[in-house]
Short mmCIF file of N, CA and C in Angstrom, two decimals:
data_model
loop_
_atom_site.label_atom_id
_atom_site.label_comp_id
_atom_site.label_asym_id
_atom_site.label_seq_id
_atom_site.Cartn_x
_atom_site.Cartn_y
_atom_site.Cartn_z
N MET N 112 -5.56 -16.94 32.67
CA MET N 112 -5.80 -15.62 32.55
C MET N 112 -5.86 -14.70 31.19
N THR N 113 -6.35 -14.69 30.12
CA THR N 113 -6.85 -13.99 29.29
C THR N 113 -5.33 -12.67 29.43
N GLU N 114 -4.88 -12.22 29.00
CA GLU N 114 -4.04 -10.75 28.47
C GLU N 114 -4.91 -9.25 28.11
N GLN N 115 -4.71 -9.03 29.55
CA GLN N 115 -5.24 -7.46 28.76
C GLN N 115 -4.95 -6.00 27.38
N PRO N 116 -6.72 -5.74 26.52
CA PRO N 116 -5.85 -5.15 25.69
C PRO N 116 -5.47 -4.08 25.71
N SER N 117 -4.64 -4.01 25.44
CA SER N 117 -3.41 -1.99 25.21
C SER N 117 -4.99 -1.15 25.54
N ARG N 118 -4.69 0.09 26.16
CA ARG N 118 -5.58 0.54 25.93
C ARG N 118 -4.85 2.13 25.04
N LEU N 119 -6.10 2.39 24.39
CA LEU N 119 -5.86 3.11 23.46
C LEU N 119 -6.04 4.82 24.15
N PRO N 120 -4.79 5.35 23.49
CA PRO N 120 -4.73 6.66 24.55
C PRO N 120 -6.09 7.70 23.01
N SER N 121 -5.34 9.05 24.60
CA SER N 121 -7.20 9.72 23.39
C SER N 121 -6.17 10.61 22.42
N PHE N 122 -6.91 11.19 22.63
CA PHE N 122 -6.99 11.49 20.30
C PHE N 122 -5.52 12.62 20.71
N ASP N 123 -5.95 13.38 21.97
CA ASP N 123 -5.27 14.62 22.00
C ASP N 123 -3.29 13.85 22.01
N GLU N 124 -3.31 12.38 23.24
CA GLU N 124 -2.08 11.91 23.16
C GLU N 124 -1.49 11.62 21.45
N LEU N 125 -2.14 10.82 20.84
CA LEU N 125 -2.07 10.56 19.37
C LEU N 125 -1.82 11.51 18.70
N LYS N 126 -1.71 12.62 18.58
CA LYS N 126 -1.57 13.81 18.26
C LYS N 126 -0.28 13.78 18.05
N ILE N 127 0.03 13.69 19.64
CA ILE N 127 1.03 13.90 20.37
C ILE N 127 2.43 13.26 19.91
N MET N 128 1.34 11.38 19.86
CA MET N 128 2.60 10.69 19.29
C MET N 128 3.26 10.84 17.51
N ALA N 129 2.43 11.27 16.70
CA ALA N 129 1.93 11.00 15.83
C ALA N 129 3.20 12.43 15.02
N LEU N 130 3.40 13.28 16.40
CA LEU N 130 4.42 14.78 16.34
C LEU N 130 5.52 14.34 16.18
N GLU N 131 5.72 13.85 17.81
CA GLU N 131 6.80 13.53 18.18
C GLU N 131 7.44 11.90 18.28
N GLN N 132 6.85 11.38 18.27
CA GLN N 132 7.26 9.89 18.45
C GLN N 132 5.86 8.82 17.60
N PRO N 133 6.45 9.49 15.87
CA PRO N 133 5.76 8.18 14.84
C PRO N 133 6.34 6.46 14.99
N GLN N 134 7.25 6.73 15.60
CA GLN N 134 7.86 5.15 15.54
C GLN N 134 6.70 4.36 16.78
N ALA N 135 6.80 5.76 17.39
CA ALA N 135 5.67 4.96 18.87
C ALA N 135 4.43 4.39 18.52
N LEU N 136 4.04 5.81 17.48
CA LEU N 136 2.81 5.43 17.70
C LEU N 136 2.16 4.03 16.46
N GLU N 137 3.31 3.55 15.15
CA GLU N 137 3.33 2.77 14.41
C GLU N 137 3.78 1.98 15.12
N ASP N 138 4.11 1.27 16.70
CA ASP N 138 4.52 0.20 16.89
C ASP N 138 3.10 0.48 18.17
N LEU N 139 2.53 0.88 18.42
CA LEU N 139 1.15 0.61 19.03
C LEU N 139 0.28 0.31 18.43
N ARG N 140 0.12 0.93 16.46
CA ARG N 140 -0.89 0.49 15.40
C ARG N 140 -0.64 -0.85 15.29
N THR N 141 0.48 -1.38 14.98
CA THR N 141 0.53 -2.98 15.19
C THR N 141 0.46 -3.52 16.52
N GLN N 142 0.74 -3.47 17.61
CA GLN N 142 -0.07 -4.03 18.38
C GLN N 142 -1.12 -4.08 18.31
N LEU N 143 -1.78 -3.01 18.51
CA LEU N 143 -3.73 -3.35 18.55
C LEU N 143 -3.93 -4.26 17.85
N ILE N 144 -3.45 -4.03 16.38
CA ILE N 144 -3.68 -4.76 14.92
C ILE N 144 -3.41 -6.22 15.77
N ALA N 145 -2.72 -6.33 16.52
CA ALA N 145 -2.27 -7.88 15.92
C ALA N 145 -3.23 -8.52 18.02
N GLU N 146 -3.50 -7.52 19.13
CA GLU N 146 -4.29 -7.62 19.80
C GLU N 146 -5.40 -8.07 19.33
N LEU N 147 -6.64 -7.55 18.45
CA LEU N 147 -7.19 -7.45 17.89
C LEU N 147 -7.59 -8.62 16.98
N ILE N 148 -6.84 -9.60 16.35
CA ILE N 148 -7.16 -10.79 15.45
C ILE N 148 -7.22 -12.39 16.10
N ALA N 149 -5.92 -11.96 17.34
CA ALA N 149 -5.35 -12.22 18.59
C ALA N 149 -6.93 -12.79 19.01
N SER N 150 -8.01 -11.75 19.41
CA SER N 150 -9.08 -12.32 20.09
C SER N 150 -10.08 -13.07 19.17
N ALA N 151 -9.83 -12.70 18.23
CA ALA N 151 -11.15 -13.08 17.19
C ALA N 151 -11.36 -14.36 17.28
N PRO N 152 -12.02 -15.22 17.54
CA PRO N 152 -12.20 -16.39 16.86
C PRO N 152 -11.08 -17.28 16.11
N GLU N 153 -11.50 -17.92 15.96
CA GLU N 153 -9.56 -18.85 15.30
C GLU N 153 -10.77 -19.39 14.16
N CYS N 154 -11.94 -19.02 13.81
CA CYS N 154 -12.30 -19.20 13.02
C CYS N 154 -12.02 -18.32 11.30
N ARG N 155 -12.08 -16.82 11.75
CA ARG N 155 -11.90 -15.75 11.48
C ARG N 155 -10.44 -15.01 11.34
N ARG N 156 -9.84 -15.78 12.17
CA ARG N 156 -8.94 -14.78 11.61
C ARG N 156 -7.17 -15.13 10.78
N ARG N 157 -7.80 -16.30 10.01
CA ARG N 157 -7.07 -15.75 8.82
C ARG N 157 -7.35 -15.08 7.70
N ARG N 158 -8.69 -14.66 8.33
CA ARG N 158 -9.15 -13.57 6.74
C ARG N 158 -9.00 -12.57 7.86
N LEU N 159 -9.12 -12.26 8.74
CA LEU N 159 -8.21 -11.40 9.58
C LEU N 159 -6.59 -10.47 9.05
N GLU N 160 -5.96 -12.04 8.83
CA GLU N 160 -4.90 -11.72 8.22
C GLU N 160 -5.37 -10.66 7.75
N GLY N 161 -5.26 -11.85 6.26
CA GLY N 161 -5.68 -11.59 5.22
C GLY N 161 -5.65 -9.57 4.72
N LEU N 162 -7.10 -9.91 5.46
CA LEU N 162 -7.06 -8.03 5.23
C LEU N 162 -6.25 -7.70 6.22
N ALA N 163 -5.68 -8.23 6.75
CA ALA N 163 -4.09 -6.82 7.04
C ALA N 163 -3.39 -6.62 6.86
N PHE N 164 -2.88 -7.97 6.01
CA PHE N 164 -1.43 -7.71 5.11
C PHE N 164 -2.52 -6.91 3.94
N VAL N 165 -3.22 -6.64 3.14
CA VAL N 165 -3.19 -6.07 2.05
C VAL N 165 -3.72 -4.63 2.45
N ILE N 166 -4.60 -4.08 3.89
CA ILE N 166 -4.62 -2.70 3.72
C ILE N 166 -3.03 -1.82 4.18
N GLU N 167 -1.97 -3.01 4.74
CA GLU N 167 -0.65 -2.34 5.10
C GLU N 167 -0.32 -2.69 3.95
N ALA N 168 0.02 -3.24 2.44
CA ALA N 168 0.68 -3.38 1.18
C ALA N 168 0.13 -1.87 0.87
N GLU N 169 -1.32 -2.24 0.91
CA GLU N 169 -1.91 -0.55 0.65
C GLU N 169 -1.39 0.74 1.84
N ARG N 170 -1.29 0.25 2.00
CA ARG N 170 -1.15 2.07 2.74
C ARG N 170 1.46 2.35 2.59
N ARG N 171 1.53 0.48 2.16
CA ARG N 171 2.74 1.19 1.48
C ARG N 171 3.42 1.22 0.50
N LYS N 172 2.12 1.03 -0.77
CA LYS N 172 1.72 1.77 -1.83
C LYS N 172 1.53 3.42 -2.39
N ALA N 173 1.08 3.24 -1.29
CA ALA N 173 0.45 5.77 -1.18
C ALA N 173 1.72 6.15 -1.39
N HIS N 174 1.88 7.18 -1.90
CA HIS N 174 2.84 8.24 -2.19
C HIS N 174 2.53 9.04 -0.46
N ASN N 175 1.63 9.05 0.03
CA ASN N 175 1.13 10.00 1.63
C ASN N 175 0.01 9.63 2.21
N PRO N 176 0.13 9.65 3.48
CA PRO N 176 -0.93 9.08 3.90
C PRO N 176 -2.47 9.68 3.49
N MET N 177 -2.64 10.72 2.93
CA MET N 177 -3.97 11.30 2.52
C MET N 177 -4.97 9.78 1.27
N GLN N 178 -3.30 9.82 0.84
CA GLN N 178 -3.95 8.55 -0.61
C GLN N 178 -4.17 7.15 0.01
N ALA N 179 -3.09 7.12 1.02
CA ALA N 179 -3.85 5.68 1.38
C ALA N 179 -5.22 5.82 3.02
N CYS N 180 -5.02 6.88 2.83
CA CYS N 180 -6.23 6.45 3.48
C CYS N 180 -7.89 6.38 2.67
N ILE N 181 -7.70 7.20 1.70
CA ILE N 181 -8.55 7.63 0.45
C ILE N 181 -8.25 5.91 0.05
N LYS N 182 -7.20 4.70 0.02
CA LYS N 182 -7.75 3.58 -0.90
C LYS N 182 -8.52 2.96 -0.31
N ILE N 183 -7.90 2.72 0.71
CA ILE N 183 -8.82 2.14 2.54
C ILE N 183 -9.91 2.64 2.31
N SER N 184 -9.97 3.55 2.15
CA SER N 184 -11.71 4.29 2.69
C SER N 184 -12.33 3.89 1.34
N ARG N 185 -11.74 3.70 0.20
CA ARG N 185 -12.62 2.56 -0.73
C ARG N 185 -13.19 1.57 -1.11
N MET N 186 -11.83 0.92 -0.36
CA MET N 186 -12.02 -1.12 -0.21
C MET N 186 -13.20 -0.54 0.48
N MET N 187 -13.17 -0.31 1.70
CA MET N 187 -14.53 0.14 2.94
C MET N 187 -15.53 -0.57 1.63
N LEU N 188 -16.01 0.81 1.70
CA LEU N 188 -16.86 1.40 0.31
C LEU N 188 -17.25 -0.01 -0.56
N ASP N 189 -16.11 -0.07 -1.35
CA ASP N 189 -16.53 -1.75 -2.57
C ASP N 189 -17.09 -3.00 -1.44
N SER N 190 -16.32 -2.78 -0.46
CA SER N 190 -16.52 -4.12 0.63
C SER N 190 -18.82 -4.40 1.05
N LEU N 191 -18.61 -2.81 1.75
CA LEU N 191 -20.06 -2.89 1.74
C LEU N 191 -21.13 -2.39 0.81
N VAL N 192 -20.52 -2.16 -1.21
CA VAL N 192 -21.73 -2.21 -1.48
C VAL N 192 -21.79 -3.17 -1.60
N GLU N 193 -20.18 -4.79 -2.26
CA GLU N 193 -20.77 -5.48 -1.76
C GLU N 193 -21.53 -6.43 -1.38
N LEU N 194 -21.67 -6.30 -0.50
CA LEU N 194 -22.48 -6.70 0.95
C LEU N 194 -23.57 -6.70 1.11
N ASN N 195 -23.97 -5.40 0.55
CA ASN N 195 -25.71 -4.67 0.53
C ASN N 195 -26.00 -5.31 -1.23
N ALA N 196 -25.33 -5.73 -2.15
CA ALA N 196 -26.10 -6.06 -3.15
C ALA N 196 -25.87 -7.91 -2.78
N SER N 197 -25.52 -8.16 -1.63
CA SER N 197 -25.66 -9.79 -1.56
C SER N 197 -26.91 -9.77 -0.86
N LEU N 198 -27.35 -9.20 -0.20
CA LEU N 198 -28.14 -8.75 0.27
C LEU N 198 -29.74 -8.75 0.05
N ASP N 199 -29.59 -7.73 -0.84
CA ASP N 199 -30.90 -7.53 -1.31
C ASP N 199 -31.21 -8.22 -1.70
N LEU N 200 -32.58 -9.05 -1.55
CA LEU N 200 -32.78 -10.23 -1.98
C LEU N 200 -34.30 -9.54 -3.06
N ARG N 201 -34.39 -8.92 -2.70
CA ARG N 201 -35.58 -8.70 -4.32
C ARG N 201 -34.93 -7.67 -5.08
N ARG N 202 -34.02 -7.71 -5.54
CA ARG N 202 -32.94 -7.99 -6.95
C ARG N 202 -31.97 -9.15 -6.62
N PRO N 203 -32.53 -8.97 -8.52
CA PRO N 203 -31.99 -10.22 -9.17
C PRO N 203 -30.08 -10.39 -8.86
N SER N 204 -29.56 -11.19 -9.38
CA SER N 204 -28.80 -11.29 -9.25
C SER N 204 -27.66 -11.02 -11.25
N PRO N 205 -27.20 -10.78 -11.01
CA PRO N 205 -26.67 -10.10 -12.68
C PRO N 205 -26.18 -11.46 -13.97
N THR N 206 -26.58 -12.53 -13.55
CA THR N 206 -26.51 -13.85 -14.15
C THR N 206 -27.84 -14.16 -13.69
N GLU N 207 -28.91 -13.70 -13.24
CA GLU N 207 -30.37 -15.07 -12.80
C GLU N 207 -30.82 -13.70 -13.62
N GLN N 208 -31.20 -14.78 -14.62
CA GLN N 208 -32.47 -13.94 -15.38
C GLN N 208 -33.76 -13.61 -14.99
N PRO N 209 -34.08 -12.88 -14.65
CA PRO N 209 -35.75 -12.44 -14.33
C PRO N 209 -36.91 -13.53 -14.89
N PRO N 210 -37.92 -13.70 -14.07
CA PRO N 210 -38.87 -14.56 -14.46
C PRO N 210 -40.25 -13.90 -15.86
N THR N 211 -40.01 -15.02 -16.33
CA THR N 211 -40.89 -14.81 -17.64
C THR N 211 -42.16 -15.22 -18.03
N ALA N 212 -42.91 -14.33 -18.15
CA ALA N 212 -44.85 -14.95 -18.75
C ALA N 212 -45.20 -14.89 -20.21
N THR N 213 -46.50 -15.14 -19.99
CA THR N 213 -47.12 -15.52 -21.33
C THR N 213 -48.01 -14.35 -21.51
N VAL N 214 -48.24 -13.23 -21.47
CA VAL N 214 -49.20 -12.38 -21.01
C VAL N 214 -50.66 -12.48 -22.68
N ILE N 215 -52.04 -12.94 -21.58
CA ILE N 215 -52.85 -13.38 -22.72
C ILE N 215 -53.63 -12.30 -22.80
N PRO N 216 -54.05 -11.19 -23.67
CA PRO N 216 -55.11 -9.90 -24.10
C PRO N 216 -55.77 -11.22 -24.17
N PHE N 217 -56.98 -9.62 -23.23
CA PHE N 217 -58.37 -10.10 -23.69
C PHE N 217 -59.48 -9.80 -24.86
N GLY N 218 -60.47 -10.73 -24.96
CA GLY N 218 -61.40 -10.73 -26.06
C GLY N 218 -61.61 -9.20 -25.94
N LYS N 219 -62.17 -8.96 -27.97
CA LYS N 219 -62.33 -7.02 -27.84
C LYS N 219 -63.80 -7.13 -26.97
N HIS N 220 -65.18 -8.19 -26.72
CA HIS N 220 -66.07 -8.09 -26.60
C HIS N 220 -66.15 -8.94 -24.95
N ARG N 221 -66.37 -8.33 -23.90
CA ARG N 221 -66.60 -9.15 -23.36
C ARG N 221 -67.98 -10.02 -22.85
N ARG N 222 -67.91 -11.34 -22.49
CA ARG N 222 -69.15 -11.86 -21.37
C ARG N 222 -69.57 -10.80 -20.67
N SER N 223 -70.63 -10.64 -20.29
CA SER N 223 -72.08 -10.69 -19.54
C SER N 223 -72.79 -11.90 -18.60
N LEU N 224 -71.99 -11.48 -17.30
CA LEU N 224 -72.18 -12.50 -16.41
C LEU N 224 -73.59 -12.42 -15.12
N GLN N 225 -74.34 -13.52 -16.26
CA GLN N 225 -76.13 -13.18 -15.62
C GLN N 225 -76.05 -14.77 -14.57
#
Protein backbone atom coordinates (compact mmCIF):
# COMPACT_ATOMS: atom_id res chain seq x y z
CA MET A 1 0.00 0.00 0.00
CA THR A 2 1.34 3.48 -0.86
CA GLU A 3 2.15 5.89 1.90
CA GLN A 4 -0.23 8.82 2.45
CA PRO A 5 1.30 12.22 1.66
CA SER A 6 2.02 14.49 4.60
CA ARG A 7 -0.68 16.91 5.57
CA LEU A 8 0.12 20.54 4.79
CA PRO A 9 -0.50 22.62 7.93
CA SER A 10 -2.72 25.67 7.75
CA PHE A 11 -1.24 29.07 6.97
CA ASP A 12 -1.41 30.07 10.65
CA GLU A 13 0.39 26.88 11.70
CA LEU A 14 3.08 27.49 9.07
CA LYS A 15 3.48 31.07 10.28
CA ILE A 16 3.96 29.92 13.88
CA MET A 17 6.46 27.28 12.71
CA ALA A 18 8.40 29.95 10.79
CA LEU A 19 8.61 32.14 13.88
CA GLU A 20 9.13 29.52 16.57
CA GLN A 21 10.46 26.37 14.85
CA PRO A 22 12.25 27.35 11.62
CA GLN A 23 14.12 24.02 11.44
CA ALA A 24 10.85 22.07 11.72
CA LEU A 25 9.44 24.16 8.86
CA GLU A 26 12.54 23.48 6.77
CA ASP A 27 12.28 19.76 7.54
CA LEU A 28 8.62 19.80 6.46
CA ARG A 29 9.50 21.60 3.23
CA THR A 30 12.20 19.05 2.44
CA GLN A 31 9.88 16.14 3.25
CA LEU A 32 7.05 17.48 1.08
CA ILE A 33 9.39 18.01 -1.88
CA ALA A 34 10.78 14.48 -1.51
CA GLU A 35 7.25 13.03 -1.35
CA LEU A 36 6.17 14.97 -4.43
CA ILE A 37 9.16 13.79 -6.44
CA ALA A 38 8.69 10.20 -5.25
CA SER A 39 5.02 10.28 -6.29
CA ALA A 40 5.83 11.50 -9.81
CA PRO A 41 6.08 9.08 -12.73
CA GLU A 42 9.53 7.53 -13.06
CA CYS A 43 10.16 9.32 -16.36
CA ARG A 44 9.74 12.73 -14.66
CA ARG A 45 11.69 12.16 -11.44
CA ARG A 46 15.16 12.96 -12.73
CA ARG A 47 13.96 16.29 -14.16
CA LEU A 48 12.16 17.15 -10.92
CA GLU A 49 15.23 16.28 -8.86
CA GLY A 50 17.31 18.55 -11.10
CA LEU A 51 14.81 21.36 -10.75
CA ALA A 52 14.72 20.94 -6.96
CA PHE A 53 18.54 21.10 -6.95
CA VAL A 54 18.59 24.34 -8.97
CA ILE A 55 15.95 25.94 -6.73
CA GLU A 56 17.83 24.90 -3.59
CA ALA A 57 21.07 26.34 -5.04
CA GLU A 58 19.32 29.67 -5.70
CA ARG A 59 17.92 29.68 -2.16
CA ARG A 60 21.39 29.12 -0.69
CA LYS A 61 23.03 31.77 -2.89
CA ALA A 62 20.46 34.41 -1.93
CA HIS A 63 21.35 36.88 0.80
CA ASN A 64 17.84 36.80 2.24
CA PRO A 65 14.50 35.01 1.71
CA MET A 66 13.05 37.86 -0.37
CA GLN A 67 15.96 37.72 -2.82
CA ALA A 68 15.49 33.95 -3.12
CA CYS A 69 11.77 34.40 -3.74
CA ILE A 70 12.37 36.99 -6.46
CA LYS A 71 15.01 34.86 -8.17
CA ILE A 72 12.85 31.72 -8.13
CA SER A 73 9.83 33.71 -9.37
CA ARG A 74 11.96 35.04 -12.23
CA MET A 75 13.02 31.48 -13.09
CA MET A 76 9.36 30.41 -13.24
CA LEU A 77 8.43 33.40 -15.41
CA ASP A 78 11.33 32.72 -17.79
CA SER A 79 10.20 29.10 -18.08
CA LEU A 80 6.61 30.18 -18.77
CA VAL A 81 7.74 32.65 -21.45
CA GLU A 82 9.84 29.92 -23.09
CA LEU A 83 6.92 27.48 -23.01
CA ASN A 84 4.56 30.09 -24.45
CA ALA A 85 6.98 30.85 -27.27
CA SER A 86 7.34 27.16 -28.11
CA LEU A 87 3.57 26.72 -28.22
CA ASP A 88 2.87 29.85 -30.29
CA LEU A 89 2.74 28.37 -33.77
CA ARG A 90 1.80 31.66 -35.41
CA ARG A 91 5.20 33.22 -34.78
CA PRO A 92 8.24 31.93 -36.68
CA SER A 93 11.19 30.95 -34.54
CA PRO A 94 14.16 33.38 -34.57
CA THR A 95 16.16 31.04 -36.80
CA GLU A 96 13.31 30.42 -39.23
CA GLN A 97 13.14 32.58 -42.36
CA PRO A 98 9.72 34.10 -43.11
CA PRO A 99 8.15 32.92 -46.37
CA THR A 100 8.96 35.00 -49.44
CA ALA A 101 7.07 35.60 -52.66
CA THR A 102 7.55 37.48 -55.90
CA VAL A 103 5.03 40.25 -56.40
CA ILE A 104 3.98 40.80 -60.00
CA PRO A 105 2.56 44.29 -60.57
CA PHE A 106 -0.55 44.77 -62.67
CA GLY A 107 -0.09 46.58 -65.98
CA LYS A 108 -1.27 50.15 -66.39
CA HIS A 109 -4.22 49.11 -68.56
CA ARG A 110 -6.63 46.41 -67.56
CA ARG A 111 -8.24 44.27 -70.21
CA SER A 112 -11.94 44.59 -70.36
CA LEU A 113 -13.92 41.44 -69.83
CA GLN A 114 -16.35 40.82 -72.63
